[in-house]
XYZ file of C-alpha atoms in Angstrom:
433
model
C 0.000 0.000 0.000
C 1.681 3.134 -1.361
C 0.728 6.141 1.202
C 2.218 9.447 1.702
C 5.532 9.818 3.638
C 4.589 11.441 6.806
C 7.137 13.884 8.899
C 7.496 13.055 12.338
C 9.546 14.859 14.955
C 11.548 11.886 16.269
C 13.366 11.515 18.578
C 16.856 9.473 19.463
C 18.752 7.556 22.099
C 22.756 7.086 22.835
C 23.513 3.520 23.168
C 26.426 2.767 25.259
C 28.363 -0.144 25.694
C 28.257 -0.746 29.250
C 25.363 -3.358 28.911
C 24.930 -6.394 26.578
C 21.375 -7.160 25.730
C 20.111 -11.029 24.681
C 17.696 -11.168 21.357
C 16.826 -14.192 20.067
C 19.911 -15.584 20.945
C 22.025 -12.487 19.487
C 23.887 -10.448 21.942
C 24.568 -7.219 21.782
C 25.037 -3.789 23.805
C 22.059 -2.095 23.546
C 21.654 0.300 26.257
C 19.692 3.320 25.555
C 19.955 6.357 27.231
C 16.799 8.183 28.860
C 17.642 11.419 27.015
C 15.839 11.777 23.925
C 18.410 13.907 21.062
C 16.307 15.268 17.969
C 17.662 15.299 14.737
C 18.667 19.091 15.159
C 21.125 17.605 17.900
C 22.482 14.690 15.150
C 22.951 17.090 12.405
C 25.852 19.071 14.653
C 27.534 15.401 14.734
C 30.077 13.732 12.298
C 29.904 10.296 12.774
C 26.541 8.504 13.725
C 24.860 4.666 13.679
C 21.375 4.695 13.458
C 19.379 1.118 14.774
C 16.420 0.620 14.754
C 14.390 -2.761 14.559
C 11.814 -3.612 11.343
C 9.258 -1.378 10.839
C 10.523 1.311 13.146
C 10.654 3.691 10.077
C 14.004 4.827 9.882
C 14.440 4.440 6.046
C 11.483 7.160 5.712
C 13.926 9.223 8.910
C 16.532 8.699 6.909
C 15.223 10.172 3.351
C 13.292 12.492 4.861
C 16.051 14.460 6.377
C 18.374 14.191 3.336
C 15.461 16.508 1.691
C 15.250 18.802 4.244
C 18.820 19.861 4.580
C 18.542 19.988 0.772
C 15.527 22.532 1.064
C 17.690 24.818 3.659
C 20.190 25.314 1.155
C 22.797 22.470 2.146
C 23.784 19.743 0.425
C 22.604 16.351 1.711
C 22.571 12.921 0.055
C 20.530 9.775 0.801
C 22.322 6.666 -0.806
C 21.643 2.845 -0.223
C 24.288 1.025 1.118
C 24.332 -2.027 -1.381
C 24.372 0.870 -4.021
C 27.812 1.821 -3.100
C 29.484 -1.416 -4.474
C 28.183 -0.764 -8.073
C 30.868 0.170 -10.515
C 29.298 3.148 -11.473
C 28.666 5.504 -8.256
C 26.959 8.213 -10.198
C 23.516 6.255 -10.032
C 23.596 5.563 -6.600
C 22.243 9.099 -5.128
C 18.741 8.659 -4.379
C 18.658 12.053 -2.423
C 21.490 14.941 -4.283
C 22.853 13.952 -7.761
C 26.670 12.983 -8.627
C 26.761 16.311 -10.183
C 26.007 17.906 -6.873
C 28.574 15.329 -5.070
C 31.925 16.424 -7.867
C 31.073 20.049 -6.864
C 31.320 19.718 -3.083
C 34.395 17.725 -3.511
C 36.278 20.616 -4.655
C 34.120 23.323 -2.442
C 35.050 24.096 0.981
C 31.496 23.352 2.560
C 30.163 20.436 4.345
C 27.795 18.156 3.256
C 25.479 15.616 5.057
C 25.462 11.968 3.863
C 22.315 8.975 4.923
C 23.533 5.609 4.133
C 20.885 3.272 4.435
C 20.912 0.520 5.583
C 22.998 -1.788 6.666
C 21.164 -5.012 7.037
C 20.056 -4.780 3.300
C 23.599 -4.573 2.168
C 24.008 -7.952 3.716
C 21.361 -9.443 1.828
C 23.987 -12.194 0.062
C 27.050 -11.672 1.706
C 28.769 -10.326 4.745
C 31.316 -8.430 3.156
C 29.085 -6.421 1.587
C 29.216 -3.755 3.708
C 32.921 -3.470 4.120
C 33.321 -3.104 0.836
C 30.786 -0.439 0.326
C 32.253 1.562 3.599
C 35.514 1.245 2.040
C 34.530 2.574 -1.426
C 32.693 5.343 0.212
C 35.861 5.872 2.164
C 37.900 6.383 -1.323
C 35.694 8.351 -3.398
C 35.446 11.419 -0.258
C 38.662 10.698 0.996
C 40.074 14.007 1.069
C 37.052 15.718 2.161
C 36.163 12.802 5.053
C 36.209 16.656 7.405
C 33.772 18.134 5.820
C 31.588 14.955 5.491
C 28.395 14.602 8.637
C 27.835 10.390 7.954
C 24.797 8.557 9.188
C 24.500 4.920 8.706
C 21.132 3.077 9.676
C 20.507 -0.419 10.342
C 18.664 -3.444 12.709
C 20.582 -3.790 15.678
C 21.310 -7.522 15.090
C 22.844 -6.776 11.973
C 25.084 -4.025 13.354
C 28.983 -5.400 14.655
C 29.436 -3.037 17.718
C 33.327 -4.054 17.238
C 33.924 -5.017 14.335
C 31.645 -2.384 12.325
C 32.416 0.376 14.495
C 36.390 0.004 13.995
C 35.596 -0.364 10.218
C 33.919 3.282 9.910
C 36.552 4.772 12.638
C 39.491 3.520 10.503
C 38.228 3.698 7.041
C 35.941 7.299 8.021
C 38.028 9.272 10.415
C 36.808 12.243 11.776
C 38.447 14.674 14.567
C 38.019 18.307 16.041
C 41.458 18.831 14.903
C 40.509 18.291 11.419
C 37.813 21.395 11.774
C 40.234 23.583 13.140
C 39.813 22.673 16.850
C 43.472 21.876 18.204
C 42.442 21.011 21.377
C 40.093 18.137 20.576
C 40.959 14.252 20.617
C 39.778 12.521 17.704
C 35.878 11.263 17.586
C 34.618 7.970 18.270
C 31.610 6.910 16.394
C 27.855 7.807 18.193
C 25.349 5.401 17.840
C 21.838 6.100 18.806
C 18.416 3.984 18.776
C 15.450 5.463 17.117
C 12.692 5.769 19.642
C 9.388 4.210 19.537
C 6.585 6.792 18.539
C 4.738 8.827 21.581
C 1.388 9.069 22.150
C 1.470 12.440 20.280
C 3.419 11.104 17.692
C 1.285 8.370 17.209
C -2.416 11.020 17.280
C -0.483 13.886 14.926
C 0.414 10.313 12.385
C -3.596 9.228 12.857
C -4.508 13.157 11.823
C -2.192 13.026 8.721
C -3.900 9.557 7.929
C -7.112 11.415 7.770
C -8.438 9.472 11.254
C -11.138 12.277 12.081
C -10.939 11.451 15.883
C -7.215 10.806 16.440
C -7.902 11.099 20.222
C -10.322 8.296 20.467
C -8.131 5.863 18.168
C -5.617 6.430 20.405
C -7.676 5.789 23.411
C -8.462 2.322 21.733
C -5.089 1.143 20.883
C -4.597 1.884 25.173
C -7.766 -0.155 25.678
C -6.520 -3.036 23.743
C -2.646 -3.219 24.710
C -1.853 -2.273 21.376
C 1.017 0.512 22.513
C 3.650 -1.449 21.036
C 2.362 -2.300 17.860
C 0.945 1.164 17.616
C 4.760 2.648 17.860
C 6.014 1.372 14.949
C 4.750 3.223 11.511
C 4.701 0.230 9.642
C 1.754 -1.538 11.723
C 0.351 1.768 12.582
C -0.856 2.085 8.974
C -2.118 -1.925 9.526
C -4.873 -0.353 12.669
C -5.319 2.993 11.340
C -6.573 0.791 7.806
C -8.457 -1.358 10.540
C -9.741 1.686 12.410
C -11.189 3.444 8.647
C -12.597 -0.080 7.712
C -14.071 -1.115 10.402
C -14.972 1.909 12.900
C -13.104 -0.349 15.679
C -9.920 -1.975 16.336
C -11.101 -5.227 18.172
C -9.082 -7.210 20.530
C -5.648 -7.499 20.446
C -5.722 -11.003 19.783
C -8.292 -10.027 16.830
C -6.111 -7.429 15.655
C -2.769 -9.953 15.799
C -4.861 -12.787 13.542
C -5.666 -10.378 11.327
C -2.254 -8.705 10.884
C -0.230 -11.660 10.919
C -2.948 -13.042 8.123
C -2.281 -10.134 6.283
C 1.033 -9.969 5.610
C 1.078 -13.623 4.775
C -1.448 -12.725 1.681
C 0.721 -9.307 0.283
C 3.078 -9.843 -1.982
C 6.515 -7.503 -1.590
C 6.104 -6.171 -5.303
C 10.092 -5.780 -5.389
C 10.547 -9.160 -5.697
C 11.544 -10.197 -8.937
C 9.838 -13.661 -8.427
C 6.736 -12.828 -6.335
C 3.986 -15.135 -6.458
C 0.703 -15.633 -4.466
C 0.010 -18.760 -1.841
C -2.454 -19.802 0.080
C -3.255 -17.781 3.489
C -3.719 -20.950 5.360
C -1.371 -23.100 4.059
C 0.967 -19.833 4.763
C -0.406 -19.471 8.418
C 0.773 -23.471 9.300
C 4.280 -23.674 7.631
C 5.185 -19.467 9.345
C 3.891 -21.881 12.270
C 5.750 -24.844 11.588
C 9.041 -22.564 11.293
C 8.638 -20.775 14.087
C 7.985 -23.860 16.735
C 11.358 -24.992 14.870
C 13.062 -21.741 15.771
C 11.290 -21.184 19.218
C 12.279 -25.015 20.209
C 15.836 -25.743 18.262
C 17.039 -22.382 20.346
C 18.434 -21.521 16.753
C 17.792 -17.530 16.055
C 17.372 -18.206 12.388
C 16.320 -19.603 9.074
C 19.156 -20.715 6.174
C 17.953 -19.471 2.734
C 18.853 -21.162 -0.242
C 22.584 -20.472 -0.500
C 24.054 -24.279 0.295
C 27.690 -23.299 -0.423
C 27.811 -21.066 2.862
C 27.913 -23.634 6.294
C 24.889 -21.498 8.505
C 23.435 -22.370 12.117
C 19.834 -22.789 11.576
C 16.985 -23.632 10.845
C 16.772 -25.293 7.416
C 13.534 -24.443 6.176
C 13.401 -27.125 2.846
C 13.563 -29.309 5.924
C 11.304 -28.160 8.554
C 8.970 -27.717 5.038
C 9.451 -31.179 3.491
C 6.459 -31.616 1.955
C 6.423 -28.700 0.340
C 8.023 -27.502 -3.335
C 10.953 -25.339 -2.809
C 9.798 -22.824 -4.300
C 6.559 -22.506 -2.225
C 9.067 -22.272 0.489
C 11.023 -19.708 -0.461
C 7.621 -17.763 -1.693
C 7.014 -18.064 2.254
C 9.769 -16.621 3.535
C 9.766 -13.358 1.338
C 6.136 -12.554 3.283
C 6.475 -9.887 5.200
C 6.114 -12.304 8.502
C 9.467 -12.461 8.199
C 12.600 -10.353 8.105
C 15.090 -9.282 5.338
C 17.702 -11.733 4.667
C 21.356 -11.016 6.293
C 24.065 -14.126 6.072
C 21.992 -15.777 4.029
C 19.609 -15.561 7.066
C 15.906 -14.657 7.597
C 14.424 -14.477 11.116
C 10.720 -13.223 12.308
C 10.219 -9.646 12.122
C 9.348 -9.310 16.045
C 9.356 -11.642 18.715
C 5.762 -11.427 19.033
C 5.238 -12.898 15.685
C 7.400 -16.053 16.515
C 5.415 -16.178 20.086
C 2.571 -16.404 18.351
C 3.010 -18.474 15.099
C 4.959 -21.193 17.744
C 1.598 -21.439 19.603
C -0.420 -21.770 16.830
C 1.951 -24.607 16.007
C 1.417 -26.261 19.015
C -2.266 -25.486 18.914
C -2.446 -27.111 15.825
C -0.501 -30.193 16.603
C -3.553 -30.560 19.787
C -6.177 -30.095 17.238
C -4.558 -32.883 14.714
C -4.508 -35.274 17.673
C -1.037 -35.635 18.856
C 0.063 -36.560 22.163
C -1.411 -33.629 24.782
C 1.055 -35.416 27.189
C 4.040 -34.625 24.695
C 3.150 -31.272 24.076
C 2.169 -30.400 27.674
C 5.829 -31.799 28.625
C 7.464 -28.664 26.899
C 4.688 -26.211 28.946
C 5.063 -27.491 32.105
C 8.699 -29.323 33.769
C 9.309 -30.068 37.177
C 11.767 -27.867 39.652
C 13.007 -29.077 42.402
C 9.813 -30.890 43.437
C 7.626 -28.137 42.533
C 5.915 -28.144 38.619
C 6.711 -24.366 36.640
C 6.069 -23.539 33.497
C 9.369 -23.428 31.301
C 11.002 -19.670 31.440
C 11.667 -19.430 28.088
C 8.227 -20.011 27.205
C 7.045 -17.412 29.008
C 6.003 -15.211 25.821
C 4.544 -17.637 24.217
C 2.332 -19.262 26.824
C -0.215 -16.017 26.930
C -0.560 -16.691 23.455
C -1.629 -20.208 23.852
C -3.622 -20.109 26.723
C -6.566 -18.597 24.161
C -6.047 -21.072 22.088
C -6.268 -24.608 24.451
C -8.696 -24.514 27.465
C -6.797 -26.877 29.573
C -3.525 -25.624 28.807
C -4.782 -22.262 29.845
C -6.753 -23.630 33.568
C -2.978 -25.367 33.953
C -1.167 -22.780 33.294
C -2.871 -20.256 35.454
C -3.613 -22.162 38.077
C 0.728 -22.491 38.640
C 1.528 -18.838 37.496
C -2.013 -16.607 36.633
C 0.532 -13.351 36.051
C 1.654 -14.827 33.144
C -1.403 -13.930 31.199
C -0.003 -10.215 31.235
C 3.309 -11.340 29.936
C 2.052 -10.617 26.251
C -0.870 -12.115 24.572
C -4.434 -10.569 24.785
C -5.754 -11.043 28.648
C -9.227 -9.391 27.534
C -9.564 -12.219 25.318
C -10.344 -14.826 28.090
C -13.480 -15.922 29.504
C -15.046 -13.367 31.873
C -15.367 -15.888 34.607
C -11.583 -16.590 34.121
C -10.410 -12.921 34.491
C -12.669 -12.651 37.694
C -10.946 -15.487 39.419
C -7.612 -14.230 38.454
């Protein structure tokens, strides 16, 4: 759905390295700061990561900006990463032209460069992005002073060693080189974009044409639906729900629907796009995400054999299927861009709940409820819990599976606010809770 790019004021977060972070097996230092810097702040800087997970919108941030520095009167350039490596750099400016790039080189001004993003120049290969950083690196390298560079990307696909000494050796950047003797030389900043307010979120539903912005938002609070709400890209999916329908529904509704959803649209940039069918999508995005959830591997391999990958092998998990139904799967929109010849689940939500429709679906073929139960619930020292690293995905089930959910209750009833939709169970169940 092709809609209007809409200008938000967002706002940033330093990320320092004092505090490693677990996701989906990944780990990574990703400690934000409670300050939020605007992009006002960022423009004064040199040398600046931008993460941000799927959705979050920082492509549009990225673009956006690049145009507005060029209306002030500045020069400002928006390039894609993967572009860089092409032989012939003049057509990689999507943002500023190559003519406007040769004249700054020999000018004396400074110019502001978006280079997006990183996980898309490791669609194929790893060394993707070194290479591009490194022909970047040549083609300004006697203007590198002059040069403000942002780079965006997913956290997991960002190296906070490796990548960082990359852009400090091959982009080098000091107050010495502005004319400031007194300053050391500049490490890279890298910030996380924030989540969109409340006010971000009603100005976004007013641009959208929502006539009562206040009241949509007052519904996505009802129904728990802050998180998905702060990301643009399933904004648009309730604000579409909201002009459809005159309601947003449930949570639980609302995370059928948009899951169903994005299994059905076809990503029109791929080459080889081709429809399937929304249920036979719904149990093999299952299927692959019990494999992830339970193999404690963080991803799926894609086609590339030649490349030795721990993961999930989909053709595998999928064996009844023709490859190239699988492979039609995994470009839905479920499902993350590739990096290492990887694809994972766009949010952890998604695999909570696809793994518990797996399991709900294995109960309603009518496989063992004693096998299935045994990955649930395990016994601790004498005393029965349900397994911790389930504990995202057990809210989900427990409005799937009656008896799962009077089990799992009865041993831990706060888990029903760990995620999932706790409006969505019986009346009589929420009282006793």
């Amino acid at each position: 759905m092709n809609q209007c790019i809409i200008r938000l004021d967002r706002s940033f977060s330093a990320i320092s390295m004092d505090r490693v972070s677990i996701e989906d097996g990944v780990s990574y230092p990703f400690h934000a700061s409670s300050g939020a810097t605007k992009w006002n702040d960022l423009e004064k800087e040199y040398r600046v990561v931008i993460l941000a997970d799927a959705g979050a919108g920082k492509t549009v941030e990225m673009r956006s900006r690049a145009e507005l520095i060029q209306q002030s009167g500045r020069l400002a350039f928006f390039i894609r990463i993967e572009d860089l490596v092409d032989d012939d750099f003049c057509w990689a400016f999507e943002v500023g032209s190559s003519d406007e790039f040769e004249q700054w080189l020999v000018a004396a001004d400074d110019a502001w460069f978006f280079l997006d993003s990183v996980d898309e120049a490791r669609l194929t290969s790893p060394n993707t992005f070194e290479k591009a950083i490194r022909r970047f690196a040549g083609k300004i390298k006697k203007c590198t002073h002059r040069a403000h560079i942002y780079i965006s990307g997913r956290p997991y696909s960002w190296r906070f060693t490796t990548d960082r000494e990359l852009v400090e050796r091959c982009l080098p950047f000091s107050g010495k080189n502005k004319g400031d003797s007194s300053s050391e030389e500049y490490a890279i900043l890298i910030y996380s974009l924030n989540s969109l307010t409340f006010d971000d979120i009603r100005f976004y539903a007013g641009q959208r044409n929502i006539q009562d912005s206040a009241m949509f938002v007052g519904e996505i609070e009802r129904a728990n639906l802050t998180a998905m709400a702060s990301r643009p890209f399933d904004l648009d999916f309730l604000i579409s729900t909201w002009r459809n329908d005159g309601k947003l529904g449930s949570r639980y509704e609302l995370f059928e629907r948009n899951v169903g959803n994005r299994l059905d649209e076809i990503d029109p940039s791929k080459r080889q796009a081709r429809p399937i069918n929304v249920a036979k999508a719904l149990r093999g995005a299952s299927l692959l995400a019990g494999a992830v959830t339970f193999t404690g591997k963080s991803g799926i391999k894609i086609k590339d054999k030649s490349v030795e990958l721990i993961g999930v092998d989909a053709e595998v998990v999928l064996a009844g299927w023709e490859p190239q139904h699988v492979w039609t799967l995994l470009e839905r929109g479920v499902f993350s861009d590739a990096i290492y010849n990887m694809v994972g689940f766009r949010h952890r939500e998604i695999r909570d709940y696809l793994s518990a429709k797996w399991l709900d679906f294995l109960l309603r073929k009518g496989h063992s409820r004693r096998t299935v139960e045994s990955l649930i619930f395990r016994e601790m020292y004498g005393v029965q819990v349900i397994t911790p690293r389930l504990s995202t995905l057990v809210p989900w089930l427990i409005l799937m599976d009656d008896r799962i959910r009077d089990k799992a209750l009865k041993l831990q009833p706060e888990i029903a606010l760990n995620g999932g939709d706790v409006s969505h169970l019986p009346l009589s169940v929420r009282v006793n809770m």
